[in-house]
């Protein structure tokens, strides 16, 4: 019986041998092998079949054997260093070095590429040695792997790592948040994984089995899910490193592939496939050419995924999702975040309405609405409703001027470590276009007279009076979607502005002199008013532009530093130059809040962010010259929410370049103390000889 079972288990090998004689495709190989490890005798032919190079003529056959690249000496040195670590005889090593240098030099000349140290090319070549193929055939495998499976842009902060961050956030937001807190970005540990398909850190037997599965599957994005499983499997170990330094965490993550053994690769790859089926696939269509297509690459700024708040889902994938096969793993629960007026003018039948306007205007009602949303989601799942799904997909209007609250709501769910959070790319506008192209798709309660999608660019002029209030509020929260793709300071500018000043007009405020009852400061000689009250009753401070000119190099947010300084809170509070200190919460752009101390000296403000689990210790999170403050704002409805805006001078106008926001119980006193320090510097500045 055992002999018969062995024959059955090996029957696929016999079928595979026969199929290879007829030049089979990767899908045919998968049908027979099902991702299993390939016998050593068949691996060269299987890889050639899966990579499509069975009968391909190799450029190496026409190589001139002239080794004159500008980087030739560095290339040769790296080849020698890599081969010296192998266990081959000295004569064999000379031959291998020659083959490596020939293949890499020919590749650089054929593709007009430049070899760079540590780019993963040599690490990819090393496993190919085990196949014992002729040099020309090895070249073809190497060339095919680079073009089919190594994502373009594997550089610091490159687009592949932005995508991986979104995937990790989608499946394990808590782990993602932990690594973000540690400032461990994916490129710090994923770079060698992605550019060598794990060959730089993985033992050869395990790597060969992994590549067997990889090439059979023929999925260029599979590396992202292998990396994802690597982290998720080790999440408890990673989360336990909360007291370790950033360098220790990065080293631990980088070496995780070393723990994989050949016997575990089948389960490892199967789990990666499972995560792939639990992930919306919209990003593949957008990024396939950017990562693996022909040159020139698509500019990052033209790709919606660059700087995305969460994983984007196309309108097509959302609308046609209910029609997918019963066993499909991704089922969306659609949350329509548009204002009630727009929702009532047309929406998808499966959409749950969550009015994002409530988030700041009526927080208690918003919290109740969120609880209702989660309850309805569970009920829909339990009843197997077509509207049910465990993947939350948020829908905005798709208009930059209107989607500010939608981003805020999504950020709040991410802050709570909610898994499977995505947004519809293009919002309702994309849905509406899809409906126009596919008459079979129907919108509920669709009213073309007031539907924003029907009215398009004229919607703001022709909407009824019942919508004017909402329209006015939209104009205030200017263009956060565009800001999501811009630089960090610009993102902070727009996001903070709409939180602190949600009832202004077009984001602009008309300053008037401070009231006597405000007790914030006096005017200084003939300068502009130091403090004013905006028309929406938001207290505002403005710094004269001339005082900003010497502070361009002083604007310094410690958020960008790799490691923040750890200090004793009490030692800092007792420093002789401290004018006043205030207990507060530092409020970040993503909505996170940190217990902190705001410390005011005669020249600077500092923020000490308390370190969880280390009583009495804090990080210096902010260090700013007080004279770099351009404006201080607070809203009447939230007087304890203070925003400090910093900038430099361009001509006579201060230009805001960064900002910090704090929740301070003694906000009025803090503002007064800081303004006094600024006035002292103004007095000192004016007393200097011209």
XYZ file of C-alpha atoms in Angstrom:
690
model
C 0.000 0.000 0.000
C 2.842 2.370 0.875
C 4.415 1.718 -2.515
C 1.149 2.527 -4.296
C 0.808 5.751 -2.284
C 4.348 6.816 -3.219
C 3.552 6.135 -6.870
C 0.460 8.322 -6.618
C 2.397 11.084 -4.876
C 5.047 11.081 -7.593
C 2.704 10.751 -10.540
C 2.717 14.541 -10.966
C 6.488 14.395 -11.534
C 6.023 11.968 -14.412
C 3.303 14.166 -15.904
C 5.534 17.194 -15.520
C 8.435 15.507 -17.279
C 6.192 14.708 -20.234
C 4.752 18.229 -20.327
C 8.206 19.833 -20.336
C 8.977 18.045 -23.584
C 6.132 20.024 -25.166
C 7.167 23.442 -23.793
C 4.403 23.835 -21.210
C 3.231 27.159 -19.728
C 3.484 28.298 -16.066
C -0.246 27.614 -15.572
C 0.205 24.054 -16.860
C 3.159 23.573 -14.511
C 1.013 24.868 -11.632
C -1.819 22.471 -12.509
C 0.536 19.539 -12.132
C 2.886 20.696 -9.364
C 0.481 22.859 -7.306
C 3.349 24.933 -5.991
C 5.304 21.963 -4.698
C 9.084 21.903 -4.602
C 10.511 20.735 -7.920
C 13.028 17.855 -8.056
C 16.580 19.072 -8.680
C 16.740 17.233 -11.996
C 13.703 19.071 -13.372
C 14.193 22.501 -11.806
C 16.271 24.052 -14.647
C 13.662 23.119 -17.273
C 10.735 24.119 -15.049
C 12.206 27.544 -14.312
C 12.957 28.103 -17.983
C 9.374 27.164 -18.852
C 7.857 29.349 -16.132
C 10.072 32.312 -17.031
C 9.422 31.927 -20.756
C 13.040 31.497 -21.885
C 13.035 27.879 -23.126
C 14.186 28.689 -26.637
C 15.151 32.328 -26.257
C 18.413 33.452 -27.860
C 20.727 34.933 -25.283
C 22.407 38.347 -25.804
C 25.431 36.812 -24.138
C 26.109 34.828 -27.317
C 26.876 38.142 -29.033
C 28.757 39.733 -26.141
C 31.971 41.437 -27.247
C 33.838 40.368 -24.073
C 34.979 43.969 -23.646
C 34.891 44.907 -19.979
C 35.022 48.685 -19.955
C 32.067 49.854 -17.887
C 32.738 52.976 -15.776
C 31.877 50.876 -12.737
C 33.785 47.796 -13.977
C 36.289 47.650 -11.123
C 33.542 47.844 -8.501
C 31.520 45.178 -10.333
C 34.536 42.837 -10.540
C 35.390 43.382 -6.881
C 31.826 42.562 -5.774
C 31.816 39.391 -7.886
C 35.109 38.271 -6.335
C 33.883 39.019 -2.839
C 30.613 37.108 -3.351
C 32.250 34.049 -4.905
C 34.958 33.927 -2.229
C 32.261 32.983 0.298
C 31.290 29.878 -1.688
C 32.723 26.463 -0.871
C 34.030 25.821 -4.382
C 37.589 24.884 -5.314
C 39.822 27.776 -6.299
C 39.732 26.797 -9.987
C 35.955 26.717 -9.934
C 35.827 30.108 -8.227
C 37.828 31.687 -11.047
C 35.347 30.286 -13.565
C 32.340 31.474 -11.544
C 33.798 34.979 -11.172
C 34.312 35.099 -14.930
C 30.728 34.001 -15.572
C 29.336 36.526 -13.113
C 31.293 39.417 -14.537
C 30.374 38.462 -18.101
C 26.662 38.163 -17.333
C 26.489 41.423 -15.405
C 28.591 43.374 -17.878
C 26.583 42.068 -20.831
C 23.335 42.895 -19.027
C 24.453 46.468 -18.314
C 25.443 47.010 -21.944
C 22.374 45.289 -23.423
C 19.855 47.130 -21.258
C 21.857 50.360 -20.793
C 21.685 49.857 -17.030
C 24.254 50.794 -14.427
C 25.543 48.334 -11.867
C 25.387 49.604 -8.312
C 26.773 47.942 -5.239
C 24.091 46.172 -3.216
C 21.441 46.278 -5.959
C 20.655 42.561 -5.514
C 21.921 41.372 -8.912
C 24.709 39.194 -7.554
C 22.367 37.730 -4.930
C 19.979 36.699 -7.738
C 22.799 35.098 -9.710
C 24.078 32.989 -6.816
C 21.045 30.627 -6.596
C 21.098 30.212 -10.378
C 24.531 28.594 -10.033
C 22.911 25.535 -8.477
C 21.113 24.830 -11.762
C 24.460 24.185 -13.487
C 23.208 25.637 -16.775
C 25.377 27.055 -19.577
C 26.307 30.682 -19.082
C 23.996 31.945 -21.847
C 20.951 30.172 -20.364
C 21.812 31.475 -16.899
C 21.835 34.974 -18.384
C 18.308 34.503 -19.766
C 16.972 33.373 -16.381
C 18.679 36.307 -14.664
C 17.302 38.809 -17.187
C 13.777 37.379 -16.942
C 13.726 37.414 -13.131
C 14.843 41.044 -13.042
C 12.212 42.201 -15.515
C 9.288 40.047 -14.385
C 9.655 39.962 -10.620
C 11.883 42.745 -9.249
C 9.695 45.850 -8.758
C 11.095 49.039 -10.216
C 11.733 51.793 -7.700
C 13.429 49.737 -4.974
C 15.111 52.772 -3.452
C 14.696 54.615 -0.176
C 11.027 55.619 0.190
C 10.339 54.113 -3.228
C 6.810 53.375 -4.433
C 7.027 49.600 -3.756
C 7.557 50.357 -0.078
C 4.641 52.782 -0.013
C 2.471 49.984 -1.382
C 3.796 47.524 1.189
C 3.039 50.007 3.975
C -0.569 50.223 2.753
C -0.851 46.422 2.589
C 0.521 46.028 6.109
C -1.831 48.749 7.342
C -4.739 46.990 5.620
C -4.114 43.607 7.235
C -2.457 44.514 10.540
C -2.878 48.210 11.372
C -1.646 47.724 14.935
C 1.659 46.258 13.784
C 1.935 48.937 11.112
C 1.314 51.672 13.683
C 3.933 50.170 16.002
C 6.588 50.232 13.278
C 5.572 53.775 12.323
C 5.989 54.833 15.928
C 9.467 53.310 15.883
C 10.114 55.114 12.561
C 10.906 51.795 10.942
C 9.819 52.354 7.341
C 9.512 49.307 5.025
C 12.514 50.257 2.885
C 14.797 49.804 5.902
C 14.186 46.054 5.980
C 12.326 45.180 2.747
C 14.822 46.671 0.306
C 17.112 43.603 0.145
C 14.069 41.297 0.159
C 12.421 42.956 -2.823
C 15.473 43.530 -5.001
C 16.769 39.960 -4.593
C 13.516 37.991 -4.040
C 14.804 37.074 -0.567
C 18.028 35.500 -1.882
C 20.127 37.958 0.146
C 18.807 36.662 3.476
C 17.417 33.187 2.835
C 19.237 29.835 2.982
C 19.589 28.150 -0.421
C 17.343 25.054 0.108
C 14.480 27.217 1.390
C 15.043 29.808 -1.340
C 14.932 27.221 -4.150
C 11.656 25.818 -2.805
C 10.259 29.362 -2.495
C 11.254 30.241 -6.050
C 9.706 26.971 -7.271
C 6.370 28.134 -5.890
C 6.940 31.748 -6.989
C 7.677 31.004 -10.652
C 4.834 28.477 -10.926
C 2.399 31.035 -9.558
C 3.707 33.668 -11.993
C 2.446 36.563 -9.847
C 4.879 39.527 -9.876
C 3.225 40.993 -6.750
C 3.727 37.808 -4.740
C 6.839 39.245 -3.058
C 4.640 41.762 -1.227
C 2.538 39.018 0.340
C 5.563 36.913 1.248
C 6.969 39.940 3.062
C 3.578 40.576 4.677
C 3.357 37.026 6.029
C 6.929 37.328 7.278
C 5.903 40.243 9.504
C 2.450 39.023 10.526
C 3.829 35.651 11.619
C 6.328 37.425 13.862
C 3.940 40.141 15.108
C 4.088 39.156 18.779
C 7.872 39.113 18.717
C 7.924 42.497 16.956
C 5.376 44.105 19.291
C 7.407 42.900 22.275
C 10.329 45.059 21.087
C 8.698 48.275 22.277
C 11.690 49.097 24.495
C 14.321 48.269 21.861
C 16.034 50.848 19.710
C 15.145 51.438 16.089
C 18.414 49.832 14.955
C 17.699 46.632 16.874
C 14.193 46.401 15.418
C 15.477 46.938 11.863
C 18.172 44.281 12.290
C 15.645 41.781 13.652
C 13.237 42.383 10.787
C 15.951 42.236 8.130
C 17.129 38.805 9.246
C 13.714 37.136 9.497
C 14.062 35.282 6.145
C 17.022 33.406 7.665
C 14.577 31.520 9.893
C 12.710 29.945 6.973
C 13.531 26.285 6.322
C 12.741 24.319 3.178
C 10.087 22.223 4.936
C 8.129 25.347 5.863
C 8.126 27.048 2.476
C 4.967 25.332 1.234
C 2.910 26.571 4.203
C 4.637 29.951 4.022
C 3.762 30.451 0.358
C 0.223 29.092 0.812
C -0.400 31.603 3.587
C 0.918 34.384 1.350
C -1.580 33.305 -1.322
C -4.347 33.460 1.286
C -3.452 37.059 2.143
C -3.435 37.878 -1.564
C -7.022 36.609 -1.875
C -8.010 38.715 1.147
C -6.715 41.894 -0.502
C -8.499 44.094 -3.054
C -6.614 43.763 -6.310
C -7.317 47.211 -7.791
C -3.767 48.438 -7.221
C -2.387 45.723 -9.496
C -3.829 47.227 -12.662
C -2.437 50.657 -11.822
C 1.018 49.503 -10.730
C 1.806 46.578 -13.037
C 3.385 48.873 -15.650
C 4.931 51.193 -13.073
C 6.702 48.289 -11.353
C 7.260 45.764 -14.114
C 6.392 47.454 -17.422
C 8.674 48.759 -20.143
C 10.627 51.964 -19.693
C 10.083 54.793 -19.086
C 8.371 54.315 -15.719
C 5.209 56.214 -14.859
C 5.941 59.245 -12.619
C 4.954 58.538 -9.020
C 2.881 61.714 -8.763
C 0.553 60.378 -11.460
C -0.172 57.217 -9.486
C -3.089 57.386 -7.066
C -1.397 55.059 -4.603
C 1.483 57.453 -3.973
C 0.922 59.037 -0.546
C -2.526 57.414 -0.302
C -4.174 57.493 3.111
C -5.268 53.863 2.803
C -5.534 51.154 0.167
C -7.519 52.417 -2.867
C -10.262 50.335 -4.500
C -11.458 51.007 -8.029
C -15.119 51.811 -8.686
C -15.308 48.776 -10.970
C -14.062 46.371 -8.289
C -16.522 47.810 -5.785
C -19.602 47.809 -8.008
C -19.073 44.363 -9.478
C -17.876 42.838 -6.215
C -21.285 41.249 -5.336
C -21.199 39.425 -8.668
C -17.931 37.668 -7.887
C -17.971 33.906 -7.206
C -19.451 32.805 -3.901
C -16.101 31.746 -2.490
C -14.368 35.035 -3.205
C -12.612 36.270 -0.058
C -13.036 40.054 -0.439
C -16.518 41.328 0.372
C -16.994 45.037 0.908
C -19.219 46.870 3.347
C -19.652 50.218 1.616
C -19.728 53.356 3.785
C -20.956 56.408 1.877
C -19.473 59.438 3.631
C -21.002 62.168 1.503
C -23.367 64.738 3.045
C -26.999 63.666 3.375
C -28.103 65.903 0.501
C -25.745 64.205 -1.925
C -26.502 60.715 -0.630
C -30.237 61.315 -1.029
C -29.676 62.474 -4.618
C -28.294 59.072 -5.625
C -26.354 56.201 -4.062
C -25.505 52.554 -4.542
C -28.148 50.174 -3.158
C -25.672 48.526 -0.764
C -24.303 51.761 0.728
C -24.553 52.589 4.434
C -24.706 56.343 4.958
C -22.373 57.914 7.513
C -22.542 61.721 7.482
C -18.946 62.800 8.076
C -20.041 66.357 8.867
C -20.994 65.072 12.293
C -17.425 64.232 13.212
C -16.523 67.744 14.362
C -19.931 69.381 14.459
C -21.661 66.763 16.634
C -19.058 64.284 17.963
C -21.502 62.432 20.220
C -23.934 61.797 17.371
C -21.048 60.751 15.157
C -19.897 58.179 17.726
C -23.439 56.817 17.872
C -23.570 56.632 14.083
C -20.297 54.683 14.003
C -21.641 52.187 16.521
C -24.744 51.815 14.366
C -22.544 51.267 11.319
C -20.621 48.451 12.994
C -23.846 46.862 14.225
C -25.376 46.944 10.755
C -22.197 45.472 9.298
C -22.337 42.521 11.684
C -26.035 42.024 11.011
C -25.431 42.038 7.248
C -22.646 39.489 7.632
C -24.778 37.257 9.830
C -27.670 37.319 7.367
C -25.352 36.772 4.388
C -26.720 39.946 2.819
C -25.357 41.149 -0.496
C -24.443 44.367 1.332
C -22.473 42.465 3.960
C -18.707 42.367 4.065
C -15.865 42.472 6.561
C -13.865 44.868 4.364
C -14.828 48.496 5.097
C -14.723 50.604 1.948
C -15.301 54.352 2.341
C -16.789 56.481 -0.410
C -16.342 60.249 -0.744
C -17.613 62.540 -3.452
C -14.447 62.394 -5.519
C -14.302 66.188 -5.523
C -11.233 67.646 -3.850
C -13.210 70.495 -2.310
C -15.623 68.151 -0.530
C -13.775 65.105 0.763
C -12.079 66.544 3.834
C -14.291 64.898 6.453
C -14.056 61.585 4.604
C -10.299 61.546 5.094
C -10.748 62.462 8.743
C -13.184 59.617 9.290
C -10.935 57.099 7.573
C -8.025 58.285 9.712
C -10.114 57.764 12.849
C -10.815 54.143 11.905
C -7.139 53.558 11.160
C -6.205 55.063 14.511
C -8.442 52.470 16.182
C -6.483 49.728 14.356
C -9.472 48.660 12.261
C -8.473 46.021 9.716
C -9.517 45.974 6.045
C -9.997 49.733 5.555
C -10.012 51.095 2.003
C -11.360 54.018 -0.043
C -12.978 54.172 -3.458
C -10.542 55.804 -5.868
C -12.261 58.778 -7.475
C -15.200 58.595 -5.053
C -18.797 58.974 -6.208
C -17.629 60.672 -9.402
C -15.968 57.424 -10.471
C -19.084 55.460 -9.487
C -21.277 57.818 -11.504
C -19.075 57.473 -14.595
C -19.258 53.693 -14.281
C -23.049 53.848 -14.037
C -23.217 55.971 -17.194
C -21.122 53.377 -19.049
C -23.100 50.406 -17.694
C -26.886 50.987 -17.807
C -27.421 47.690 -15.986
C -26.068 49.358 -12.817
C -28.743 51.324 -10.998
C -28.484 54.048 -8.380
C -31.159 54.286 -5.720
C -33.086 57.558 -5.233
C -31.225 59.051 -8.171
C -32.297 62.637 -8.865
C -30.466 64.129 -11.875
C -31.649 67.606 -10.908
C -29.428 67.687 -7.827
C -27.063 64.735 -8.314
C -23.528 66.133 -8.215
C -22.377 63.553 -10.748
C -25.001 64.734 -13.227
C -24.403 68.414 -12.624
C -20.610 68.001 -12.784
C -18.782 71.325 -12.711
C -21.939 73.418 -12.399
C -23.201 71.634 -9.301
C -22.376 74.415 -6.869
C -24.260 77.021 -8.904
C -27.454 75.042 -9.519
C -27.996 73.110 -6.292
C -31.083 73.988 -4.288
C -31.060 76.211 -1.227
C -31.207 73.152 0.993
C -27.695 72.260 -0.120
C -26.098 75.686 0.116
C -25.034 75.296 3.739
C -23.168 72.094 3.023
C -21.670 73.524 -0.144
C -20.381 76.526 1.775
C -18.752 74.280 4.334
C -17.083 72.216 1.606
C -15.326 75.244 0.190
C -13.679 75.845 3.538
C -11.921 72.505 3.711
C -9.756 73.184 0.652
C -8.255 70.390 -1.369
C -7.062 67.845 1.158
C -7.110 65.084 -1.446
C -4.534 67.001 -3.448
C -2.641 67.687 -0.267
C -2.370 63.969 0.411
C -0.047 63.804 -2.574
C 1.969 66.883 -1.634
C 4.708 67.439 0.878
C 4.253 66.837 4.566
C 4.139 70.494 5.551
C 1.443 71.206 2.982
C -0.617 68.275 4.213
C -0.386 69.542 7.779
C -1.322 73.045 6.653
C -4.555 71.969 5.003
C -5.599 69.338 7.528
C -4.940 71.511 10.584
C -6.667 74.464 8.959
C -9.948 72.673 8.560
C -9.878 71.228 12.093
C -9.059 74.502 13.799
C -11.057 76.842 11.563
C -14.032 74.938 10.126
C -16.422 77.857 9.675
C -14.282 80.405 7.888
C -14.733 81.443 4.278
C -12.541 79.798 1.652
C -9.933 79.102 4.260
C -9.292 82.818 4.730
C -9.835 84.915 7.813
C -10.282 88.654 8.233
C -8.251 89.809 11.244
C -9.452 92.562 13.566
C -7.907 94.020 16.687
C -7.926 92.151 19.946
C -10.726 92.922 22.366
C -9.893 94.267 25.778
C -11.523 91.256 27.357
C -9.166 88.887 25.579
C -6.154 89.931 27.682
C -3.622 88.510 25.305
C -1.275 91.384 24.545
C -0.879 95.041 23.588
C 0.090 96.403 20.240
C 3.771 97.110 19.850
C 4.396 100.617 18.509
C 3.516 100.828 14.815
C 3.601 97.114 14.059
C 0.680 94.991 12.945
C -1.510 93.713 15.770
C 0.192 90.892 17.605
C -3.114 89.178 18.368
C -6.509 89.446 16.750
C -9.905 87.797 16.797
C -11.035 86.257 13.533
C -14.560 86.797 12.265
C -15.404 83.292 13.406
C -14.194 84.170 16.921
C -10.976 82.203 16.608
C -8.148 83.799 18.551
C -5.246 84.504 16.214
C -1.677 85.694 16.665
C 0.350 87.098 13.748
C 4.124 87.620 13.845
C 5.659 90.571 11.937
C 7.438 89.247 8.826
C 10.774 90.971 9.533
C 11.303 88.819 12.600
C 11.117 85.635 10.536
C 13.967 86.243 8.149
C 16.682 84.638 10.267
C 14.735 81.575 11.217
C 14.579 79.526 8.008
C 17.256 77.188 9.304
C 15.738 77.097 12.778
C 12.388 75.594 11.812
C 13.041 72.130 13.050
C 10.517 69.406 13.798
C 12.040 66.450 15.579
C 9.425 64.172 14.001
C 11.814 63.722 11.092
C 14.761 62.622 13.195
C 15.614 58.944 13.322
C 15.855 58.845 17.130
C 14.450 61.448 19.503
C 16.363 62.486 22.583
C 15.156 60.893 25.845
C 15.102 63.256 28.843
C 13.860 63.422 32.421
C 10.613 65.382 32.611
C 11.252 66.779 36.077
C 14.784 67.844 35.190
C 13.469 69.839 32.259
C 10.579 71.368 34.192
C 13.056 72.666 36.781
C 15.485 74.213 34.299
C 16.249 77.841 35.217
C 15.330 79.209 31.776
C 11.820 77.730 31.853
C 9.244 80.523 31.993
C 6.184 78.287 32.235
C 5.134 74.690 31.505
C 1.732 73.250 30.626
C 0.351 69.718 30.665
C -1.143 69.022 27.245
C -1.829 66.534 24.483
C 0.141 66.760 21.259
C -2.284 66.189 18.369
C -0.775 64.727 15.191
C -2.009 65.055 11.623
C -3.349 61.478 11.634
C -5.486 62.215 14.692
C -3.204 60.485 17.215
C -2.817 62.214 20.589
C 0.174 61.959 22.924
C 0.356 63.018 26.557
C 2.966 65.751 26.646
C 4.340 68.848 28.338
C 4.576 72.212 26.552
C 7.590 74.073 27.937
C 8.102 77.769 27.235
C 11.488 79.471 27.575
C 12.445 82.992 26.608
C 13.644 81.804 23.198
C 11.997 78.447 22.416
C 8.998 76.237 22.932
C 9.614 72.550 23.591
C 7.244 69.616 23.690
C 8.186 66.643 25.850
C 6.193 63.608 24.759
C 5.787 61.098 27.588
C 7.163 57.612 26.869
C 4.667 54.860 27.604
C 5.944 52.401 30.176
C 8.801 54.705 31.232
C 7.439 56.910 33.976
C 9.161 60.267 34.279
C 10.867 60.028 30.880
C 9.944 61.758 27.640
C 11.097 62.355 24.076
C 11.777 65.891 22.873
C 9.165 65.820 20.106
C 9.189 69.541 19.203
C 11.842 72.237 19.484
C 10.899 75.613 17.929
C 12.179 79.194 18.256
C 9.304 81.329 19.544
C 10.135 83.975 16.957
C 9.426 81.502 14.158
C 5.748 81.478 15.124
C 3.684 83.126 12.414
C 0.205 82.545 13.803
C -1.501 81.036 16.832
C -5.120 80.048 16.292
C -7.910 78.549 18.316
C -11.606 78.130 17.616
C -14.308 79.445 19.896
C -16.057 76.077 20.040
C -12.753 74.380 20.905
C -10.790 77.056 22.813
C -8.361 74.517 24.234
C -7.302 73.275 20.784
C -4.362 75.518 19.833
C -2.432 75.522 16.551
C 1.029 77.069 16.222
C 2.004 77.915 12.641
C 5.621 78.527 11.683
C 7.144 80.136 8.650
C 9.692 82.319 6.963
C 9.489 85.588 5.063
C 9.175 85.974 1.319
C 9.127 89.696 0.710
C 6.703 91.257 3.173
C 4.533 88.173 3.583
C 5.219 85.307 5.992
C 4.943 81.886 4.359
C 3.733 79.030 6.549
C 6.021 76.032 6.287
C 5.015 73.859 9.244
C 2.718 73.674 12.253
C 2.028 71.916 15.560
C -1.283 71.407 17.308
C -1.993 70.883 21.026
C -4.916 70.294 23.331
C -4.119 72.485 26.355
C -6.528 72.922 29.305
C -4.803 76.253 30.090
C -4.792 77.351 26.457
C -5.423 81.038 27.168
C -2.593 81.208 29.688
C -0.221 79.317 27.369
C -0.995 81.683 24.509
C -0.462 84.689 26.749
C 2.907 83.445 28.050
C 4.198 82.634 24.583
C 3.042 85.982 23.210
C 4.893 87.748 25.994
C 8.135 85.994 25.036
C 7.618 86.979 21.414
C 7.003 90.589 22.418
C 10.229 90.602 24.414
C 12.115 89.445 21.350
C 10.355 92.061 19.265
C 11.426 94.732 21.738
C 14.979 93.426 21.736
C 15.013 93.307 17.928
C 13.763 96.877 17.576
C 16.357 98.124 20.060
C 19.217 96.838 17.926
C 21.068 99.472 15.854
C 19.939 99.596 12.247
